[in-house]
Coordinates of C-alpha atoms in Angstrom, one line a residue:
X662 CA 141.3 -2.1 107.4
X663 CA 144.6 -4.2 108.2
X664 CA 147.4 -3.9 105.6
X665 CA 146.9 -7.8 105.0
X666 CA 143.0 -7.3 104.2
X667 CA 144.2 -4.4 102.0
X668 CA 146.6 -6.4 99.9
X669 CA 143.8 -9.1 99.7
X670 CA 141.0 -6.8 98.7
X671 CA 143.1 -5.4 96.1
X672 CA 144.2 -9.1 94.3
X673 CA 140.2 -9.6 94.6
X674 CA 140.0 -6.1 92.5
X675 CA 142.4 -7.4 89.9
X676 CA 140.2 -10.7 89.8
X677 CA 137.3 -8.9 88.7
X678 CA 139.1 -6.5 86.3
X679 CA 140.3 -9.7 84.7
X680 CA 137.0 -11.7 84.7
X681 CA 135.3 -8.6 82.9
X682 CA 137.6 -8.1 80.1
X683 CA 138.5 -11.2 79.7
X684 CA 134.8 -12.6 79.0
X685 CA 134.0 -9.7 76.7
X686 CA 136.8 -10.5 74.3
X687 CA 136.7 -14.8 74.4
X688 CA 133.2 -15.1 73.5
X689 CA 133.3 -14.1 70.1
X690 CA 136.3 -16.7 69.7
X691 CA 133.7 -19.0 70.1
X692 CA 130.7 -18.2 68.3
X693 CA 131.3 -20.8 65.4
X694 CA 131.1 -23.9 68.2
X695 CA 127.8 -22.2 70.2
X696 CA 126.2 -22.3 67.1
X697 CA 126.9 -25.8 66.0
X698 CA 126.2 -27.3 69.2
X699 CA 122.3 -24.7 70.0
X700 CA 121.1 -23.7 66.4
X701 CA 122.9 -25.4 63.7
X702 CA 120.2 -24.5 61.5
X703 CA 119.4 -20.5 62.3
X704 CA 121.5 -19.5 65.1
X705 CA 124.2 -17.8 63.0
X706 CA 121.5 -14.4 62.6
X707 CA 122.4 -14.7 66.5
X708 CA 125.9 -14.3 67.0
X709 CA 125.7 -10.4 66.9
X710 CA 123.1 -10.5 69.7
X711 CA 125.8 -12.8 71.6
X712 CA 128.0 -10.0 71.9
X713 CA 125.3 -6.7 71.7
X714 CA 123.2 -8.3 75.2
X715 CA 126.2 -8.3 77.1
X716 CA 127.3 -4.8 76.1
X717 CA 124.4 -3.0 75.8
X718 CA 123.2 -4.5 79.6
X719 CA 126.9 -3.2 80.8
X720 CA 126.6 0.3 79.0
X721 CA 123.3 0.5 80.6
X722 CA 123.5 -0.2 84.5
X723 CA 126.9 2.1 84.4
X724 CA 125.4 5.4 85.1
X725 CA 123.2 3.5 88.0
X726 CA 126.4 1.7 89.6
X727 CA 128.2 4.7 90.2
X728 CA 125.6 6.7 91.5
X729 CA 124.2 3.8 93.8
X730 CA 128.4 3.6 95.2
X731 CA 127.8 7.1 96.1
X732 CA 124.4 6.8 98.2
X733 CA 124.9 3.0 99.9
X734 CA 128.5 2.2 99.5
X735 CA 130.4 0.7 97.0
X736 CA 131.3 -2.4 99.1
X737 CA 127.6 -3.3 98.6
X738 CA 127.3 -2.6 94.9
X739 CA 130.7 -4.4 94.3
X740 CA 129.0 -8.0 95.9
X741 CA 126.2 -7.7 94.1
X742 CA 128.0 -6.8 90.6
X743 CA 130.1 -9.9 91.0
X744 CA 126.9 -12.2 92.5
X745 CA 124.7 -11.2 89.0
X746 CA 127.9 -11.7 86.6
X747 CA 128.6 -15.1 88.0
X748 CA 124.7 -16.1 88.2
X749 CA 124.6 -15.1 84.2
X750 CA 128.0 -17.1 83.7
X751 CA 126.5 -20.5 85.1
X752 CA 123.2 -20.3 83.2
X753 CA 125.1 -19.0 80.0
X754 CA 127.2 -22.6 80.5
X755 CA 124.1 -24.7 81.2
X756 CA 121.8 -22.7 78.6
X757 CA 120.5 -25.2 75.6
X758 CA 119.3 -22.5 73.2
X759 CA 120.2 -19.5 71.8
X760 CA 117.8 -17.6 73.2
X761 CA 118.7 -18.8 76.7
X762 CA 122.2 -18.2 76.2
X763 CA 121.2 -14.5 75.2
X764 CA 118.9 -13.7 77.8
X765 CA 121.8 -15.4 80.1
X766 CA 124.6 -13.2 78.7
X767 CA 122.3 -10.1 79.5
X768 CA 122.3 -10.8 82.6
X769 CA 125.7 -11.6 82.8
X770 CA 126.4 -8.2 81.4
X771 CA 124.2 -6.6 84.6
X772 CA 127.1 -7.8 86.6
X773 CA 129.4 -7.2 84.0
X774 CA 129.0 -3.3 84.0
X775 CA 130.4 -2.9 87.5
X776 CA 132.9 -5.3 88.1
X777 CA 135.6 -2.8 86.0
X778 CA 133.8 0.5 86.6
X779 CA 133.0 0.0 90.6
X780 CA 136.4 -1.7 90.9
X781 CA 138.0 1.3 90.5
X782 CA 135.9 2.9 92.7
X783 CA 137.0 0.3 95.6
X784 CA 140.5 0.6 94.8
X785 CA 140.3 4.3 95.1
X786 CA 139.0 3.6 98.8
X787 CA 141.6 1.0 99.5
X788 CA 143.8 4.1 100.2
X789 CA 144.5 4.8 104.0
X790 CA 144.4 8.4 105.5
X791 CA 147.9 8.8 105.4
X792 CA 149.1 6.9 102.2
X793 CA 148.9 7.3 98.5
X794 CA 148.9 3.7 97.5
X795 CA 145.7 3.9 95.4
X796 CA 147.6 5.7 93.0
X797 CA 149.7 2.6 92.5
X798 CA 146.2 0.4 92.4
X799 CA 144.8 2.2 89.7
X800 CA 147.3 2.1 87.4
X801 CA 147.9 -1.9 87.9
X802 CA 144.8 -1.9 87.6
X803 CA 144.6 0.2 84.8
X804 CA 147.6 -2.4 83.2
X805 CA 145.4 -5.9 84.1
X806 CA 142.9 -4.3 82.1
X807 CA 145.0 -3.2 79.2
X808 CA 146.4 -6.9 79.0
X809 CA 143.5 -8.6 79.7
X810 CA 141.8 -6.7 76.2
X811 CA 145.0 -7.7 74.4
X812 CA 145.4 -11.7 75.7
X813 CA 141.6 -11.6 75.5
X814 CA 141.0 -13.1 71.6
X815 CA 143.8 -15.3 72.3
X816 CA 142.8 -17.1 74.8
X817 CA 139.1 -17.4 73.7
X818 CA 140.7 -18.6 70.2
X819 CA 142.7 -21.5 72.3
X820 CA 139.2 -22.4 74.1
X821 CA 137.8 -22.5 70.8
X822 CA 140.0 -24.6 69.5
X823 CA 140.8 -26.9 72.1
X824 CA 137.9 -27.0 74.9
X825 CA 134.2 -27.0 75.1
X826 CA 132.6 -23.6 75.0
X827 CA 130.6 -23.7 77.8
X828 CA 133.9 -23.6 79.6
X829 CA 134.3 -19.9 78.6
X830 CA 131.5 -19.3 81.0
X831 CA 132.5 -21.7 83.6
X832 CA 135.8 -20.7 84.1
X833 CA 134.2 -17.7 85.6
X834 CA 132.7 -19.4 88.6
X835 CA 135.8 -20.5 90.8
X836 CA 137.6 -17.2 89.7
X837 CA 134.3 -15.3 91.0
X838 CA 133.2 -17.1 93.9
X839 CA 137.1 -16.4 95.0
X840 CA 136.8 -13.1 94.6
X841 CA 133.5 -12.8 96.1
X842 CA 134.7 -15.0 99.5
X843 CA 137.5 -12.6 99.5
X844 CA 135.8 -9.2 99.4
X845 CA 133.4 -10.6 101.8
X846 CA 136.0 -11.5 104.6
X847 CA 138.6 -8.6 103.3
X848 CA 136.8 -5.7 102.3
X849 CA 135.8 -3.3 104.9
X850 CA 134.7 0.0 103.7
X851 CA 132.3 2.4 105.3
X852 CA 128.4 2.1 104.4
X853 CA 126.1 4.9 104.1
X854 CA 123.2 4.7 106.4
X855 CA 121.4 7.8 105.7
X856 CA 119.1 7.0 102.4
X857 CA 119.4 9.5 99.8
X858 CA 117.0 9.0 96.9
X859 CA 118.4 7.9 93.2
X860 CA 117.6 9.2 90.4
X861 CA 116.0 6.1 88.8
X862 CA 114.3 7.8 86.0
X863 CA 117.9 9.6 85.0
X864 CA 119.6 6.3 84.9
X865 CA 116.9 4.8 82.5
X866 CA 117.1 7.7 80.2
X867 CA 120.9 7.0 79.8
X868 CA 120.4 3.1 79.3
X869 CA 117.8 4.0 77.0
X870 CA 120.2 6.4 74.8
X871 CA 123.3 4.5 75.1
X872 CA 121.5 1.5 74.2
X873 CA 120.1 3.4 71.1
X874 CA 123.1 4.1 70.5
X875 CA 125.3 1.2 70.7
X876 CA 122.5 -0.5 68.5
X877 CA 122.8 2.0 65.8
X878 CA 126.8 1.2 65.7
X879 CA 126.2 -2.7 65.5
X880 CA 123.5 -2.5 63.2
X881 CA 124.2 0.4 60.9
X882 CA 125.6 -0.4 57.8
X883 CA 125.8 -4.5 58.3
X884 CA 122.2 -5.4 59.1
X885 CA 120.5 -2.3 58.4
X886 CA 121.5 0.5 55.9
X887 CA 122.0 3.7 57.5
X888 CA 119.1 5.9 55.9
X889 CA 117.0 2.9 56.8
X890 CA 113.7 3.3 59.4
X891 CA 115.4 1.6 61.5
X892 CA 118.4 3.2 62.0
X893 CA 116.8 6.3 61.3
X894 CA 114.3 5.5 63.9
X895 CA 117.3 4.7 66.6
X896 CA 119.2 7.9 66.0
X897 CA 116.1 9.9 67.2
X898 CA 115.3 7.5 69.8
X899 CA 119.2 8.6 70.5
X900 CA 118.9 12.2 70.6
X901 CA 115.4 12.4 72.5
X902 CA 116.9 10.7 75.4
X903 CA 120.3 12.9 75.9
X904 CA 117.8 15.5 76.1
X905 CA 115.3 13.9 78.6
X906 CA 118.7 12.9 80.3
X907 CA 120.2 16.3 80.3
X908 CA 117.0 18.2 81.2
X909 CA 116.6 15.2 84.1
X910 CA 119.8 15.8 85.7
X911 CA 119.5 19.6 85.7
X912 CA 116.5 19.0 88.0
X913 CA 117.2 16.0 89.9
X914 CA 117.7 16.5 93.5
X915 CA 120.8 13.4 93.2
X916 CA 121.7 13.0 89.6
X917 CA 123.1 9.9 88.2
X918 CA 125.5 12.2 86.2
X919 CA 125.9 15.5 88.4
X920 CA 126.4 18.4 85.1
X921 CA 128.8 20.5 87.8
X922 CA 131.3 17.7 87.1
X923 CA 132.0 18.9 83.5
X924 CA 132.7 22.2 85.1
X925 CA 136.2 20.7 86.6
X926 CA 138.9 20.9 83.6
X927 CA 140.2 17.6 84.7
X928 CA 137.0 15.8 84.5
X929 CA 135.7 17.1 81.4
X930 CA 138.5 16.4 79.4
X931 CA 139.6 13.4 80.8
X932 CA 136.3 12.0 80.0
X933 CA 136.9 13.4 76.5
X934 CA 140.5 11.9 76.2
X935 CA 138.9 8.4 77.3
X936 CA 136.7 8.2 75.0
X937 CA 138.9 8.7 71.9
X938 CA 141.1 6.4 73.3
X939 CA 138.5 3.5 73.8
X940 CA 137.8 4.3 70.0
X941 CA 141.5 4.1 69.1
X942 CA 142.3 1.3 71.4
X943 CA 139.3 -0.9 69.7
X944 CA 140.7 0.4 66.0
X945 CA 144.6 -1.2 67.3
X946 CA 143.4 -4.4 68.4
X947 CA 140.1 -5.1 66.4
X948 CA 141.0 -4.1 62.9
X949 CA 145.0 -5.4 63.5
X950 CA 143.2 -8.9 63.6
X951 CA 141.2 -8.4 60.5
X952 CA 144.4 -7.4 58.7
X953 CA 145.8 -10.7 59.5
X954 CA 143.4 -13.0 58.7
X955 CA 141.8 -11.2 55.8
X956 CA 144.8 -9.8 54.2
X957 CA 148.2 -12.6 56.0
X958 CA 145.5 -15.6 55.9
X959 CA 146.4 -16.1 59.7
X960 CA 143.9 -17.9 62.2
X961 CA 142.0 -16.5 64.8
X962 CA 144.1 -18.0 67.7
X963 CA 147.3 -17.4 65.8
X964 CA 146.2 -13.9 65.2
X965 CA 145.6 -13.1 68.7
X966 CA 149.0 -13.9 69.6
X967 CA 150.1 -10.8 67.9
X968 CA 148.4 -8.6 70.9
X969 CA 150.9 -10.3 72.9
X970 CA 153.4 -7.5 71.9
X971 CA 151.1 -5.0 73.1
X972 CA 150.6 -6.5 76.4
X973 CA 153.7 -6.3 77.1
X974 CA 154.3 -2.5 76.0
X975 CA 151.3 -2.2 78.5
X976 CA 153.2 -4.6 81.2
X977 CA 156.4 -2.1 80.8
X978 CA 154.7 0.8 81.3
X979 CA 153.2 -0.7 84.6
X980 CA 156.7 -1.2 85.7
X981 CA 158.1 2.2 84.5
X982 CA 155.2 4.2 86.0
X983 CA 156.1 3.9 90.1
X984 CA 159.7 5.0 88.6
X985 CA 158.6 7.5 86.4
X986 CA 155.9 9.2 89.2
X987 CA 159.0 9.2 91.7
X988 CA 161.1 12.0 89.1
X989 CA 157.9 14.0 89.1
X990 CA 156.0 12.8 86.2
X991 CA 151.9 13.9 86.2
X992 CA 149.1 12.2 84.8
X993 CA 149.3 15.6 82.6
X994 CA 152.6 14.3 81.3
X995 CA 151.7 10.6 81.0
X996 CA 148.6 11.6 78.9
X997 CA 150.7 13.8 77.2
X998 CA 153.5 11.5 75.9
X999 CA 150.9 8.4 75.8
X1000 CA 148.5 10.1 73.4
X1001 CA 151.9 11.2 71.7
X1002 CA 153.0 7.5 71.3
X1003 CA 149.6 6.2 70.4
X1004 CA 149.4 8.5 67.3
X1005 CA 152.9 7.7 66.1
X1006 CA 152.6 3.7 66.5
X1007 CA 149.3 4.5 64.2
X1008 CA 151.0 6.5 62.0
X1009 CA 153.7 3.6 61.6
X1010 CA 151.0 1.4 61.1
X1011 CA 149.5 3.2 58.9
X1012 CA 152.1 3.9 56.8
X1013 CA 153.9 0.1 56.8
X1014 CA 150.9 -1.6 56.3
X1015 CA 150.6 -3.5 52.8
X1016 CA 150.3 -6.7 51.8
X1017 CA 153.6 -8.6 52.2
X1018 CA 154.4 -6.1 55.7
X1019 CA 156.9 -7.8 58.3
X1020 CA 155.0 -9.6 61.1
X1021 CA 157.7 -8.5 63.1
X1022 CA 157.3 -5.1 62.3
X1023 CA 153.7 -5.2 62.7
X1024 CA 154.5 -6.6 66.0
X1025 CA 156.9 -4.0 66.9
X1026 CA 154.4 -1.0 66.1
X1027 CA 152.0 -2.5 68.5
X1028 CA 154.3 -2.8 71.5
X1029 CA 155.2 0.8 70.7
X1030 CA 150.8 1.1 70.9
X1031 CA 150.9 -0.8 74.3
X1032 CA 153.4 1.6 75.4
X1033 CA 151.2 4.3 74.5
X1034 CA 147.7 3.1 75.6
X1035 CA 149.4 1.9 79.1
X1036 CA 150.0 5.2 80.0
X1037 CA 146.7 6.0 79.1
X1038 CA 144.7 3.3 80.9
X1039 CA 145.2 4.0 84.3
X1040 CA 146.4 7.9 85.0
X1041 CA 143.1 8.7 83.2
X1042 CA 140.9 7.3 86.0
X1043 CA 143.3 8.3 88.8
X1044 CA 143.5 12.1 87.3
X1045 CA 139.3 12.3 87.0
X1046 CA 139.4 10.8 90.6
X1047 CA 141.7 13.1 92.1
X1048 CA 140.2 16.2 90.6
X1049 CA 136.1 15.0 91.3
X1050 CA 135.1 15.8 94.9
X1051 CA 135.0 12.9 97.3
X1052 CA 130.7 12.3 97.4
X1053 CA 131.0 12.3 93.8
X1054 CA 134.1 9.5 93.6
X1055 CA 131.8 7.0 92.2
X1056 CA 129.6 8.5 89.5
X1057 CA 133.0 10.2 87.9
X1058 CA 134.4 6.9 87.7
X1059 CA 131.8 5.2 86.6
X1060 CA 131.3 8.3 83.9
X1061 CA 134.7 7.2 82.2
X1062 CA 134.2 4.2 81.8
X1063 CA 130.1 5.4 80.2
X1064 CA 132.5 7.5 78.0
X1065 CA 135.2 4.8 77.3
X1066 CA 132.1 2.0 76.4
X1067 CA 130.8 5.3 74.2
X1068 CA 133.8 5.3 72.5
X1069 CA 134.4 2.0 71.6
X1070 CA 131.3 1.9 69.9
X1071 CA 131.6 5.2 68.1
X1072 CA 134.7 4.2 67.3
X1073 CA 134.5 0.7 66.0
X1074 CA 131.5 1.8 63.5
X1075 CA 133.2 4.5 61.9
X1076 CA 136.4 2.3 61.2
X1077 CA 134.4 -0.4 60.0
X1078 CA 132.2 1.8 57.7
X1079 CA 135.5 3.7 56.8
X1080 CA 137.1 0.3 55.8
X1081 CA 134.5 -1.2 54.1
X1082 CA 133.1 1.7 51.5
X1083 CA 136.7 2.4 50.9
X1084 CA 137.2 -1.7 49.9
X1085 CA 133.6 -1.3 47.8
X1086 CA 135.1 1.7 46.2
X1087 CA 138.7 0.5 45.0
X1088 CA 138.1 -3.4 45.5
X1089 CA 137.2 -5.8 42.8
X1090 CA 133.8 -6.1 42.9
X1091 CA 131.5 -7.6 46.4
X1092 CA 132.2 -6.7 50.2
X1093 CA 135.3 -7.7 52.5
X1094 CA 133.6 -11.1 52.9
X1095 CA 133.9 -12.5 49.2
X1096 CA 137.2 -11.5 49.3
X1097 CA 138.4 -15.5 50.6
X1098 CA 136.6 -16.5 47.0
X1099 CA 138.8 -14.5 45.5
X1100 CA 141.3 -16.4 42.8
X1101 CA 144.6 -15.2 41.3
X1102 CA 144.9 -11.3 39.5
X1103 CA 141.7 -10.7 41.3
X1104 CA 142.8 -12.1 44.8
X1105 CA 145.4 -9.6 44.8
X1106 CA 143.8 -6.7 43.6
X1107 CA 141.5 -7.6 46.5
X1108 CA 144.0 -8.2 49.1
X1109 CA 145.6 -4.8 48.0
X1110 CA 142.7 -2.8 48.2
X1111 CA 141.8 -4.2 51.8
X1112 CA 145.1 -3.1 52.9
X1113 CA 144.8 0.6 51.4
X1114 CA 141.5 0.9 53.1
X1115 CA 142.8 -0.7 56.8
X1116 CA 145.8 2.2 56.3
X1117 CA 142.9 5.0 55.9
X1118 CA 141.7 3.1 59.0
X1119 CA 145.3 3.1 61.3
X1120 CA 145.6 6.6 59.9
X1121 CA 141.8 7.8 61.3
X1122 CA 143.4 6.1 64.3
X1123 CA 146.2 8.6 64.2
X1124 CA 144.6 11.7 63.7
X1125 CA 142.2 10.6 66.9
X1126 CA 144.9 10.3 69.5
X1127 CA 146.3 13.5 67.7
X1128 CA 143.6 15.4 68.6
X1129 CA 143.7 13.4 72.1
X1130 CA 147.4 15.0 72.8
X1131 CA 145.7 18.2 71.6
X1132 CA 143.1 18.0 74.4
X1133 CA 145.6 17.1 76.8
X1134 CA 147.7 20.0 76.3
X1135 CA 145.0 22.1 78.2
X1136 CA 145.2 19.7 81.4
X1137 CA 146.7 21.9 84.1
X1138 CA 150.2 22.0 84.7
X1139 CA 150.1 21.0 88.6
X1140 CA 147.8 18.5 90.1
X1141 CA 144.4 19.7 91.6
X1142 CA 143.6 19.1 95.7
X1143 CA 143.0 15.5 96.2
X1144 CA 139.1 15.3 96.4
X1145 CA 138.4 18.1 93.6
X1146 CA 139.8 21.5 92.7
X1147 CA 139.4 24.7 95.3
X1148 CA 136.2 25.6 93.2
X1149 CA 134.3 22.5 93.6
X1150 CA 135.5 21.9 97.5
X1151 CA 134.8 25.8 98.6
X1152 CA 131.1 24.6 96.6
X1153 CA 130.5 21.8 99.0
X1154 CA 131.1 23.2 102.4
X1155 CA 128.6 23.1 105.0
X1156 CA 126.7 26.4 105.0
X1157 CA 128.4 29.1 107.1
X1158 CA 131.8 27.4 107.1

């Protein structure tokens, strides 16, 4: 590739990092307006499914992206991501039900699940033999993402507010079909001719148990209790399917998820560290909102303008990090400090939190978060990548973002079910939602006991990204051989080399 189809391919990699996080957070901004315009009468028992086809269809094709980058190419595999996405995105826009605009938003999500994960894995190719100038794409990248999740409810809030929602989905098509013209006249990357099989059955074993999963987060607790059949019956349907997966992949002939991976140190704990920080990272922006319009009596678009704050602590780490990797900084030291940072902008939040807290302070703790999460965002891929062997570049991408979606959902249920038995417990009498009914002495007992169960919350978040820095601490001090450590390259020479 030219150095002019390189810059282009990489903008088109930013397009799609942007499209992916950016639809994920808008659509729930709009949920209100899709169901007075499709199902005035019943479609509000279909918001969560809104939001659940889209991510369980992501969670589910990652495992099969990254191993189908490995055996055909990830040039391939990245077209046909962003084809599907946009396909779902125009018949979300033009669906005139609810259960059209589901179905639609599951298959939006097919595309969905590689546009972020098998980005990475192109920008990791973008590299020429003789330059390093991935490392700089994956972190950018890394920040686009970072900001996108933080403008995200913003701008959905604004389209809410002041556009038609089928224009969420729309806006999608000239952004894609851009970044699909350009990877088809930019990106040149080598194709792999000789068919290796795919472990099909291995990567419908993992849809099948992180779907199970994410469904027991969504549901458990809110629609379902959690010793009902249900969930009970999901969590087993969970734990049978990590073991079909596990046994599957220790007798596959080209697992989806290769087991020798978690033998590099790298790997396995960078997988581990992206996981608690998708967790966190989902506890900073998702319950920060709640606190402001529950507790401040802010409005969704308003409240999303206090991400703003942490986009930029996330845009000045993007500037600082060529500087900072100049003087000799790892990405053992930025995981180091940024799980560091994120614990003490929880622990701040955690411990300023309260009813009558300055906005600006509130805002100041999460630039100090976006500082902390940038660092986070982007050396976390590039350290996995660096330290996985080359054949395997794709499914140990792809496996941290499986872990990151993991997280997220782990992570959101056990803050929400944290803050909302701690509110039953101490509150005066309902759930969070009655709260708004709430009229004078009882208001504010309310309002006070919300805000001591969202500190228990920011300080969960805090003992997370503590344990985070813990794990980080037994990263290795100097950088493995690009393409894996000694062990795993002596394990894939030829025979007799």
């Amino acid at each position: 590739m030219t150095e002019t189809q390189r810059k282009v391919a990489f903008v088109v990699c930013l397009l799609t990092i942007v499209l992916a996080l950016l639809d994920m957070q808008i659509v729930s901004a709009a949920t209100v307006p899709i169901v007075r315009d499709l199902d005035p009468g019943h479609g509000i028992d279909k918001i969560p499914w809104l939001v659940s086809a889209y991510a369980l269809a992501s969670a589910a094709m990652l495992p099969l992206y990254g191993k189908l980058c490995d055996v055909v190419g990830p040039k391939r595999v990245f077209t046909g991501a962003i084809a599907t996405f946009l396909l779902g995105s125009a018949l979300c826009g033009a669906a005139q039900s609810m259960a059209q605009l589901i179905a639609a938003r599951a298959l939006q999500g097919l595309g969905g699940g590689g546009l972020m994960s098998v980005t990475m894995v192109v920008i990791a190719h973008l590299k020429g033999p003789e330059e390093k100038s991935a490392d700089k794409g994956i972190n950018l990248g890394g920040l686009v993402a970072g900001g996108a999740m933080a403008v995200g409810p913003w701008i959905g809030g604004l389209l809410a507010d002041h556009a038609n929602w089928r224009w969420i989905f729309y806006v999608n098509l000239p952004v894609g079909i851009t970044a699909l013209t350009g990877a088809a006249l930019a990106l040149k990357l080598p194709e792999h001719h000789v068919r290796r099989p795919v472990d099909y059955a291995g990567a419908a074993l993992a849809a099948g148990f992180s779907s199970a999963l994410l469904l027991v987060t969504d549901w458990g607790g809110k629609r379902y209790a959690w010793t009902s059949p249900v969930i009970t019956g999901l969590l087993l349907t969970a734990v049978a399917a990590l073991a079909l997966f596990l046994w599957r992949q220790l007798r596959a002939p080209e697992p989806v998820l290769p087991l020798p991976l978690f033998k590099i140190r790298e790997v396995r704990l960078g997988f581990a560290v992206q996981a608690i920080m998708g967790g966190a990272m989902m506890c900073a922006i998702y319950y920060v909102l709640i606190y402001l319009q529950v507790a401040r009596g802010i409005t969704s678009s308003s409240a999303g303008l206090y991400l703003v704050p942490m986009a930029v602590g996330l845009a000045t780490v993007g500037l600082l990090t060529g500087p900072l990797t100049a003087r000799g900084w790892t990405a053992r030291t930025f995981t180091l400090t940024g799980t560091a940072t994120s614990a003490v902008a929880f622990a701040l939040l955690a411990t300023t939190t309260a009813p009558h807290t300055s906005l600006w302070l509130i805002r100041g703790e999460l630039f100090l978060a976006g500082v902390g999460f940038g660092q986070l965002v982007g050396q976390l891929i590039l350290l996995v990548q660096n330290a996985a062997p080359h054949h395997q570049l794709g499914v140990a991408t792809t496996g941290i973002r499986f872990f990151q979606t993991l997280g997220n959902a782990l992570g959101t249920a056990l803050f929400g079910t944290v803050l909302a038995r701690l509110y039953a417990a101490h509150g005066p009498g309902g759930d969070i939602s009655t709260l708004a009914r709430l009229t004078g002495t009882a208001h504010k007992d309310g309002v006070q006991a919300f805000t001591d169960a969202t500190q228990a919350v920011f300080w969960g978040g805090a003992a997370l990204m503590a344990l985070a820095a813990v794990l980080a601490l037994r990263l290795p001090t100097s950088p493995p051989a690009e393409g894996g450590t000694p062990e795993t390259a002596l394990e894939h020479q030829p025979a007799g080399a």
